[in-house]
Amino acid sequence: MSSFTRIIAMRQRRRARAGESPAYRLGLGCSGLVGLVLAVGGILLALGYASLGRDLPSIEGLPALLEPTGSPLLQPTRLYDRSGEHLLLTLEHPATAGRQYLHIPQPGPAASLPDDALVSTSLITATLAAADPGFWQHPGFAIPGLQPTEHPTLAQRLAAEFLLENEPPSWRRGLRERLLAAQVTARFGRQQVLEWYLNSADYGHLAFGVDAAARLYLDKPAAQLSLAEAALLAAAGQSPDQNPLDNPQAALERQKLLIQEMLRLRWITPEAGIAAARQELALRPPDQATPGFILGELQPNLAPTFTSLALRQLESYQSLSRLARQGLKIITTLDYNLQTQSACAAQVQLARLSAAPTPTDCAAARLLPSLASPAELPPGDLKANLVVLDPQTGQVLALVSDPSSGLEALFLPEAPPGSLITPVIYLTAFTRGLSPASLLWDLPGGGASLADSSPQGDFHGPLRLRMALANDYLAPAQAVMTQIGARNVWRTAQQLGLVSTQAPFQPSETSLDSFPPLNLLKASQAFGIWANQGVLVGRAQPKTPGDPTQTAERLPALNPLFVLRIESPGGQLRQDWSSVQTRPILTPQLTYLLTHVLSDETARWPSLGHPNPLEIGRPAAAKIGATADGESNWTIGYTPERVTGVWLGLSGAQADLAGVQDSLPLEAGRTLPNAAAGLWHAVMNYASRDLAYQPWEVPAGISSLEVCDPSGLLPTTDCPNIVTEVFLAGNEPVQTDNLYRSLPVNRETGRLATIFTPPDLIDGRVYLIAPPEAEIWARRAGLPVPPDTYDVIPAELPSWEDAAMRQPAPFAVVRGQVSIYGTAGGQDFSSYRLQAGQGLNPQFWLLIGQDMARPVKDGLLGTWDTSEMNGLYAIQLLVVRRDQSVHRATVLVSVDNQPPEVEISYPLNGAQLDAAQSRLILQVEASDDLGLQSVTLYLDDTLLTTFIQPPYALSWGLQPGEHHLRAVATDQAGNTQEAAIDFTVNE
């Protein structure tokens, strides 16, 4: 074997022996495991990178977005009316006018730029010290700071704000943000990243870019900033809410800290740092800069409240700082013409009330009804808010706040609802069986403080629910709320959005003035539900992570719509908000009942007269509301296509002050509700001028029926007024009217007639039968009061020998089968009849037996079954002659088929008594509706005694043993009832 072959063989044997070694096998296994882990890790890393990079936005669009040529960042977003022709608001602070794009100095063509277009070295130093000290060293991102809201480098901020703005915060977004930051830095370079950041950063108050911030806060271009001024702006860029306008002290403190940081980094000399810290900064005065675009623009704004709420709605979908610098065109729901006319009408009405010079006239103001008695309040004391909605789309068409300047103009104030809440009470009552026809009583007491403050100043007795609601009578509303439960009314108000679902009901809140304050928009939206047949239309706010009010069990609120669509700078549709959500709140039947009442023009006439401001020439449901002090006055009404709400009164600090002082003058308390209704009349007329006449459709499940007014029950011949009412099917009345009753009265004595009153003296008079609690009102109202006494029965009654009854005797007490004895005959006898009627003057007679043609002489005339009767009855014998003349005999009797009540009160059943007591008082309690004849006491079935009058008690000597005591009570009709006990006397 050659040496080469021998060497190979020896190596193979050594490898074989090494393979048999345990150490060798362990090392080989570990190597394989490490290799496997590395392979799996590599695969997972590749998959993770692929997942992070999936659908990663392209960075190539950044230059078009951030470069000065055609950049939307240099074009402010604008809000327009619904036509897109009228500019409402520009999201650009007026003080930033003239801002420009700044470049970072660098070799090449940029060096030829003028100095005022270049970023100063001080600004670069301050910005990097504040935002990204490692800017020149890291690859564009930093590993620390994986929190979703942290962006530790400038490149990460650009990526988060312009490339990943639509992704929700998460650790995955944080990793994707770092990938993009690295790509941006590698692709465009650090200088470009810094330049883009300085020209796009948010410095607060709609100042985007450092040049805009310098002009806003310091009234100078950014190229002219000193180190101290640069440090101020760089600090504001880190916390835009801590800007020099909103919080100048905090902004200056942050500036000092940033100067110290630059000294620590040794980016500035100590001399420069000391000079910067000592420099007095000339900040723009706040009164010249204004607090911001929401709180009072320098530029005119036709609808400050509307635009403020529109921006708030937009902000729920996208940050306002991001929205404001995209050059978007936002088309709102505002009807420009309706807004201008509504604002004009409100100004004219306020001027008329305060005796101030009337502003420029307009078409809507010419529709204002005249004021009968102007209040002549001092100018500026009154404020007016007005809103017009489309209930079918949820869109806000006009929104007028206080026309004076100030923060109040930007938010609709809340005010006590007063009697505006009464439709909610009656709506709740409809769900519990009441109807517009239900009888209510407008009486003092049971909420007298509210009733006394009724605009009518008096009470109206019985009336239908329809009249109580339409005329704003408050005592009936309070009584109904007490009847159905204030908690149930509270729940209805929550369903309508008038009360927050988070607001707990307090048991003490049982009056109208316990409901929380409302703003006009919320109240008008609730009326819009009724206008839209019980369906709420609006737009839900997107869910906010961690918001405890947005749960699966609690549906998000649907808010009125302020924005229709958003268009890009090039005119492309970015978002379409015209589609809205709907949510059924009430059944169409319930809303129809309420609408039918609120749109009943004739029902309002008792309180408002005719014509009145709520009449606009087409079907319109409307409600006037006011507080007792007259400081809050509402009118909200609707047609199927429009809802108009008006609030007029004192608000804010003035309202608080007025609450401490006396109420408004009496003439103002009368004028202001009419003034609010008049403003509603003008705007509603104008808003509906081009709309077709459209009545409300009657839904299935609604019926109409004639009823007696005001009881709401089926009419009788005594009913003085019959009206047609609407009901939920199946809820119609089945009883006849019992409020009005015809009573026979002796015209000479003025007493109730009896069967013995001569017929020619009896008049049938119809009376309103008032309950006891209404008697005082009835007397004050001068209503005829029915007599409460009957005619005296004559001592001698006409009698005939051939028509007489001898049994039962007059005023006897009878029961069961009553045998009637007497005489019915005589010359020319034809027949006789027995009849019975209830009361002293029966209106209806019951035939006893049948007409008899056989005369009876002192014998049995007939048998009367009274087993189902109780009370006073008249028995009448009619003897008819051949010439049809009639002889009568009448007897009054009391029918008593009700047995008496009896109870042994002592001793108790099962009692154990001691014979040592010697004697025992046996006690019995007994009573009867007509009177007792006797109470008999038996002991061990042996008669002890019989009582004929109370007290029913007997002293008995105790005898040892077991005893059975029984008491039997007998009334005057012979009805009996007994009670028994057992007791024991121990020796």
CSV table of N, CA and C in Angstrom, one decimal, residues 132 138 140-147 150-162 164 173-175 177-182 184-185 193:
chain,number,residue,atom,x,y,z
A,132,ASP,N,-33.7,66.5,17.6
A,132,ASP,CA,-33.0,65.3,17.2
A,132,ASP,C,-31.5,65.6,17.3
A,138,HIS,N,-27.1,59.2,13.2
A,138,HIS,CA,-28.0,57.9,13.1
A,138,HIS,C,-28.4,57.8,11.6
A,140,GLY,N,-31.3,57.7,10.3
A,140,GLY,CA,-32.6,58.3,10.1
A,140,GLY,C,-33.6,57.8,11.1
A,141,PHE,N,-33.2,56.8,11.9
A,141,PHE,CA,-34.2,56.4,12.9
A,141,PHE,C,-33.4,56.0,14.2
A,142,ALA,N,-34.1,55.9,15.3
A,142,ALA,CA,-33.5,55.5,16.6
A,142,ALA,C,-34.3,54.3,17.1
A,143,ILE,N,-33.5,53.3,17.7
A,143,ILE,CA,-34.2,52.1,18.2
A,143,ILE,C,-35.0,52.4,19.4
A,144,PRO,N,-34.5,53.2,20.4
A,144,PRO,CA,-35.4,53.5,21.6
A,144,PRO,C,-36.6,54.3,21.2
A,145,GLY,N,-37.6,54.2,22.0
A,145,GLY,CA,-38.8,55.0,21.8
A,145,GLY,C,-39.8,54.3,20.9
A,146,LEU,N,-40.1,53.0,21.2
A,146,LEU,CA,-41.1,52.3,20.4
A,146,LEU,C,-42.5,52.6,20.8
A,147,GLN,N,-42.7,53.5,21.7
A,147,GLN,CA,-44.1,53.9,22.1
A,147,GLN,C,-44.8,54.4,20.8
A,150,GLU,N,-44.3,58.2,20.1
A,150,GLU,CA,-43.0,58.7,20.1
A,150,GLU,C,-42.4,58.7,18.7
A,151,HIS,N,-41.8,59.8,18.3
A,151,HIS,CA,-41.1,59.9,17.0
A,151,HIS,C,-39.7,60.6,17.3
A,152,PRO,N,-38.7,59.8,17.7
A,152,PRO,CA,-37.5,60.5,18.2
A,152,PRO,C,-36.6,61.1,17.2
A,153,THR,N,-36.8,60.9,15.9
A,153,THR,CA,-36.0,61.6,14.8
A,153,THR,C,-36.8,62.4,13.9
A,154,LEU,N,-36.2,63.3,13.2
A,154,LEU,CA,-36.9,64.2,12.2
A,154,LEU,C,-37.5,63.3,11.1
A,155,ALA,N,-36.7,62.4,10.6
A,155,ALA,CA,-37.2,61.5,9.5
A,155,ALA,C,-38.3,60.7,9.9
A,156,GLN,N,-38.4,60.2,11.2
A,156,GLN,CA,-39.5,59.4,11.7
A,156,GLN,C,-40.7,60.3,11.8
A,157,ARG,N,-40.6,61.6,12.1
A,157,ARG,CA,-41.7,62.5,12.2
A,157,ARG,C,-42.3,62.7,10.8
A,158,LEU,N,-41.5,62.9,9.8
A,158,LEU,CA,-42.0,63.0,8.5
A,158,LEU,C,-42.7,61.8,8.0
A,159,ALA,N,-42.1,60.6,8.3
A,159,ALA,CA,-42.8,59.4,7.9
A,159,ALA,C,-44.1,59.2,8.6
A,160,ALA,N,-44.1,59.5,9.9
A,160,ALA,CA,-45.4,59.3,10.7
A,160,ALA,C,-46.5,60.2,10.2
A,161,GLU,N,-46.1,61.5,9.9
A,161,GLU,CA,-47.1,62.5,9.6
A,161,GLU,C,-47.6,62.5,8.2
A,162,PHE,N,-46.7,62.1,7.3
A,162,PHE,CA,-47.1,62.3,5.9
A,162,PHE,C,-47.2,60.9,5.1
A,164,LEU,N,-47.7,57.6,7.1
A,164,LEU,CA,-48.4,56.7,7.9
A,164,LEU,C,-49.5,57.3,8.7
A,173,ARG,N,-46.6,49.8,13.6
A,173,ARG,CA,-46.5,51.1,12.9
A,173,ARG,C,-45.1,51.7,13.3
A,174,GLY,N,-44.7,51.5,14.5
A,174,GLY,CA,-43.4,52.1,15.0
A,174,GLY,C,-42.3,51.5,14.2
A,175,LEU,N,-42.3,50.2,13.9
A,175,LEU,CA,-41.3,49.5,13.1
A,175,LEU,C,-41.3,50.0,11.6
A,177,GLU,N,-42.5,52.8,10.6
A,177,GLU,CA,-42.0,54.2,10.6
A,177,GLU,C,-40.5,54.2,10.5
A,178,ARG,N,-39.8,53.3,11.2
A,178,ARG,CA,-38.3,53.3,11.2
A,178,ARG,C,-37.8,52.9,9.8
A,179,LEU,N,-38.5,51.9,9.2
A,179,LEU,CA,-38.1,51.5,7.9
A,179,LEU,C,-38.2,52.6,6.9
A,180,LEU,N,-39.3,53.3,6.9
A,180,LEU,CA,-39.5,54.5,6.0
A,180,LEU,C,-38.5,55.6,6.3
A,181,ALA,N,-38.2,55.8,7.6
A,181,ALA,CA,-37.3,56.9,7.9
A,181,ALA,C,-35.9,56.6,7.4
A,182,ALA,N,-35.5,55.3,7.5
A,182,ALA,CA,-34.2,54.9,6.9
A,182,ALA,C,-34.2,55.1,5.4
A,184,VAL,N,-36.1,57.2,3.6
A,184,VAL,CA,-36.1,58.7,3.3
A,184,VAL,C,-34.7,59.3,3.4
A,185,THR,N,-34.1,58.9,4.5
A,185,THR,CA,-32.7,59.5,4.8
A,185,THR,C,-31.7,59.0,3.7
A,193,VAL,N,-34.1,66.2,4.6
A,193,VAL,CA,-35.0,65.9,5.6
A,193,VAL,C,-35.2,67.1,6.6
